[in-house]
Short mmCIF file of C-alpha atoms in Angstrom, two decimals:
data_model
loop_
_atom_site.label_atom_id
_atom_site.label_comp_id
_atom_site.label_asym_id
_atom_site.label_seq_id
_atom_site.Cartn_x
_atom_site.Cartn_y
_atom_site.Cartn_z
CA MET A 1 25.40 10.13 1.85
CA ARG A 2 29.20 10.93 1.11
CA THR A 3 29.15 14.37 2.74
CA GLY A 4 27.98 13.21 6.11
CA GLY A 5 29.67 11.60 9.08
CA GLY A 6 28.90 10.63 12.81
CA VAL A 7 29.80 9.12 16.03
CA MET A 8 29.09 6.17 18.06
CA GLN A 9 26.45 6.19 20.82
CA ALA A 10 25.40 3.60 23.20
CA THR A 11 21.69 3.56 22.03
CA THR A 12 19.18 5.14 19.77
CA SER A 13 17.83 6.71 22.85
CA GLU A 14 20.92 8.74 23.30
CA ALA A 15 21.19 9.56 19.68
CA ILE A 16 17.67 10.98 19.61
CA ILE A 17 18.37 13.06 22.74
CA CYS A 18 21.54 14.38 21.09
CA THR A 19 19.93 15.25 17.60
CA LEU A 20 16.82 16.79 19.36
CA THR A 21 18.78 18.93 21.62
CA ALA A 22 20.90 20.20 18.63
CA ALA A 23 17.76 20.95 16.77
CA ARG A 24 16.34 22.77 19.66
CA ASP A 25 19.40 24.90 20.05
CA ARG A 26 19.57 25.56 16.36
CA THR A 27 16.10 26.95 16.29
CA LEU A 28 16.48 28.93 19.56
CA GLN A 29 19.46 30.71 18.27
CA ILE A 30 17.13 31.95 15.63
CA ILE A 31 13.99 32.86 17.62
CA GLY A 32 15.50 33.45 21.02
CA VAL A 33 15.44 31.20 24.14
CA ASP A 34 12.32 33.11 25.52
CA ASN A 35 10.31 31.41 22.77
CA ILE A 36 11.00 27.80 23.85
CA ALA A 37 7.35 27.23 24.61
CA LYS A 38 6.64 27.60 20.86
CA LEU A 39 8.80 24.63 20.00
CA ILE A 40 6.92 21.69 18.48
CA VAL A 41 8.07 18.32 17.53
CA TYR A 42 6.46 15.21 15.63
CA GLY A 43 6.33 11.38 15.71
CA SER A 44 3.68 8.86 15.34
CA ASP A 45 1.97 6.83 18.00
CA GLN A 46 4.31 3.99 16.94
CA THR A 47 7.37 5.86 17.40
CA HIS A 48 9.61 4.36 20.32
CA SER A 49 8.94 5.72 23.70
CA ASN A 50 12.43 7.16 23.91
CA TYR A 51 11.10 9.82 21.66
CA ALA A 52 8.51 11.28 24.01
CA LYS A 53 11.12 10.87 26.88
CA ALA A 54 13.92 12.73 24.97
CA CYS A 55 11.32 15.67 24.21
CA LYS A 56 10.70 16.13 27.93
CA ILE A 57 14.32 16.00 28.71
CA ALA A 58 15.02 18.64 26.13
CA GLY A 59 12.40 20.96 27.68
CA ILE A 60 9.59 20.52 24.99
CA LEU A 61 6.18 21.25 26.63
CA PRO A 62 4.09 18.18 26.88
CA ARG A 63 1.33 19.68 24.89
CA ASN A 64 3.78 20.34 21.94
CA ILE A 65 4.87 16.76 21.54
CA ARG A 66 2.83 15.39 18.71
CA GLN A 67 2.35 11.60 18.54
CA ILE A 68 0.20 11.28 15.61
CA THR A 69 -2.27 8.58 15.42
CA THR A 70 -1.77 5.82 12.84
CA THR A 71 -4.01 2.97 11.60
CA VAL A 72 -3.92 -0.57 10.38
CA ASP A 73 -5.04 0.55 6.97
CA THR A 74 -1.51 1.89 6.46
CA ASN A 75 0.31 -0.84 8.46
CA PHE A 76 0.64 1.87 11.19
CA ALA A 77 2.84 3.94 9.10
CA LEU A 78 2.69 7.74 9.36
CA ARG A 79 0.91 9.33 6.38
CA ALA A 80 2.27 12.43 4.73
CA PRO A 81 -1.31 14.04 4.28
CA THR A 82 -2.03 13.44 7.91
CA LEU A 83 1.22 15.08 9.01
CA GLY A 84 0.76 17.89 6.64
CA LYS A 85 -2.59 18.97 7.99
CA ILE A 86 -1.25 18.85 11.55
CA ILE A 87 1.77 20.95 10.60
CA GLU A 88 -0.41 23.46 8.69
CA ALA A 89 -2.56 24.00 11.88
CA ASP A 90 0.50 24.39 14.01
CA VAL A 91 2.11 26.87 11.84
CA ALA A 92 -1.21 28.81 11.68
CA ALA A 93 -1.22 28.82 15.49
CA GLY A 94 2.23 30.34 15.78
CA LEU A 95 4.12 27.35 16.80
CA VAL A 96 7.67 26.76 15.40
CA LEU A 97 8.56 23.26 14.00
CA VAL A 98 11.75 21.76 15.36
CA TYR A 99 12.08 17.93 14.99
CA LEU A 100 10.45 15.16 13.16
CA CYS A 101 11.21 11.57 14.26
CA LEU A 102 10.54 8.92 11.67
CA SER A 103 10.75 5.23 11.97
CA VAL A 104 11.81 2.51 9.77
CA GLY A 105 10.71 -0.64 11.71
CA THR A 106 8.92 0.31 14.77
CA THR A 107 9.30 -1.73 17.95
CA SER A 108 5.62 -2.64 18.56
CA THR A 109 4.49 -3.12 15.05
CA THR A 110 7.31 -3.06 12.60
CA ALA A 111 5.81 -0.22 10.98
CA VAL A 112 7.87 1.65 8.19
CA ASP A 113 7.30 5.37 7.61
CA PRO A 114 7.58 6.43 4.07
CA THR A 115 10.62 8.49 4.27
CA ASN A 116 10.46 10.14 0.79
CA GLN A 117 6.80 11.24 1.02
CA LEU A 118 7.33 12.60 4.52
CA VAL A 119 10.54 14.57 3.52
CA ASP A 120 8.73 15.87 0.36
CA MET A 121 5.93 17.20 2.76
CA ALA A 122 8.07 18.47 5.72
CA SER A 123 11.46 19.76 4.24
CA ASP A 124 10.29 23.16 3.30
CA TYR A 125 9.64 23.99 7.01
CA GLY A 126 13.33 23.68 7.81
CA ILE A 127 12.46 20.91 10.38
CA TRP A 128 15.30 18.65 11.50
CA ILE A 129 14.30 15.07 10.14
CA HIS A 130 15.70 12.10 12.17
CA VAL A 131 15.12 8.48 11.19
CA ASP A 132 15.32 5.70 13.75
CA VAL A 133 16.45 2.51 12.00
CA ALA A 134 17.54 0.92 15.30
CA TYR A 135 17.07 -2.61 14.33
CA ILE A 136 15.66 -2.94 10.75
CA GLY A 137 18.54 -0.83 9.41
CA SER A 138 20.88 -3.71 9.97
CA ALA A 139 18.73 -5.85 7.50
CA CYS A 140 18.98 -3.26 4.85
CA ILE A 141 22.64 -4.38 4.19
CA CYS A 142 20.96 -7.06 2.06
CA PRO A 143 20.04 -5.59 -1.33
CA LYS A 144 16.50 -6.89 -1.39
CA PHE A 145 15.62 -4.91 1.71
CA ARG A 146 17.19 -1.68 0.75
CA HIS A 147 14.20 -0.16 -0.59
CA TYR A 148 12.95 0.41 3.03
CA LEU A 149 15.61 3.11 3.08
CA ASP A 150 14.41 4.98 0.05
CA GLY A 151 15.00 8.70 0.72
CA ILE A 152 17.24 8.14 3.69
CA GLU A 153 19.92 10.36 1.95
CA ARG A 154 17.46 13.38 2.32
CA VAL A 155 17.21 13.34 6.15
CA ASP A 156 19.28 15.14 8.53
CA SER A 157 20.32 12.26 10.81
CA LEU A 158 19.76 8.52 11.48
CA SER A 159 20.60 6.06 14.20
CA LEU A 160 21.19 2.24 13.88
CA ASN A 161 21.78 -0.22 16.71
CA ALA A 162 24.69 -2.41 15.67
CA HIS A 163 24.24 -4.35 18.86
CA LYS A 164 20.99 -5.77 17.37
CA TRP A 165 21.60 -7.67 14.21
CA LEU A 166 25.36 -6.94 13.48
CA LEU A 167 26.64 -8.93 16.35
CA SER A 168 28.47 -6.21 18.14
CA TYR A 169 28.79 -5.97 21.94
CA LEU A 170 26.22 -3.83 23.86
CA ASP A 171 25.79 -1.05 23.58
CA CYS A 172 26.71 0.19 20.09
CA CYS A 173 24.53 2.69 18.15
CA CYS A 174 25.66 4.56 15.00
CA LEU A 175 24.60 7.96 14.62
CA TRP A 176 25.01 9.62 11.22
CA VAL A 177 24.52 13.14 10.47
CA LYS A 178 24.19 14.59 6.95
CA ASN A 179 25.56 18.08 7.30
CA PRO A 180 29.31 18.06 8.09
CA SER A 181 28.90 21.64 9.79
CA LEU A 182 26.82 20.08 12.51
CA TRP A 183 29.59 17.74 13.78
CA VAL A 184 32.93 18.75 12.29
CA LYS A 185 33.30 22.29 13.69
CA ASN A 186 34.85 22.75 17.09
CA PRO A 187 32.82 22.78 19.01
CA SER A 188 29.89 21.57 16.74
CA LEU A 189 26.33 21.99 17.13
CA LEU A 190 26.02 18.43 18.28
CA VAL A 191 28.97 18.74 20.75
CA LYS A 192 27.61 22.16 22.20
CA ALA A 193 24.16 20.71 22.60
CA LEU A 194 25.15 18.63 25.55
CA GLY A 195 28.85 19.63 26.08
CA THR A 196 30.48 20.99 29.08
CA TYR A 197 33.84 22.63 29.54
CA PRO A 198 35.13 22.51 33.02
CA GLU A 199 38.71 23.63 33.59
CA TYR A 200 39.91 20.49 34.87
CA LEU A 201 38.98 18.65 31.51
CA ARG A 202 40.53 21.17 29.11
CA ASN A 203 43.75 20.29 27.29
CA LYS A 204 45.75 21.74 24.31
CA PRO A 205 45.52 18.53 22.22
CA SER A 206 41.73 18.67 22.37
CA GLU A 207 41.66 22.39 21.64
CA LEU A 208 43.89 21.99 18.57
CA GLN A 209 41.76 18.98 17.38
CA SER A 210 45.01 17.02 17.21
CA VAL A 211 43.12 13.99 19.12
CA VAL A 212 39.66 12.75 19.13
CA ASP A 213 37.98 13.82 22.40
CA TYR A 214 35.23 11.60 23.29
CA LYS A 215 34.21 13.59 26.46
CA ASP A 216 30.96 14.91 24.83
#
């Protein structure tokens, strides 16, 4: 966790849009923009609705937005074997894996996806793994709850809403990214994902990185 860094967002919804768009662009740099219809993303049927909305905004075809069914037998957590079978079928069909959105504490059922197991299964595919810990992440400051974050150091990004249980003002979301190359470079992959560079906003201090430019 010591190698990462991040930025403040307003909400986890924004954090998911930013990371998903960066993951999309990273993949399209490899396979070409003409293959955007092959991109596929994964979440469970308990994942917050902002996941599906972000996918649509990012141009993921509706048929390629996986919302995998969970059951009460697993407390509505996403199971690694179930995800594995779906991924194998998608790869065999020629689709390209882009993004996996896990949840530690879903809004509707407080479901906790087993991060370690899911990373074990999915990491070999080069997929961007994001974890939404919007509200329950704050509770994990307490040592007795930290086991809910087991494996969190292995994911690519996570988002936590400080305005929920950390008594900050609305809106305040902490977006953490594991790989410094995704957010340190100027412009970084995250900044380029949604960045714009009109002439009237350009300035030497920003270009020289002598100030923090919050524009993008």
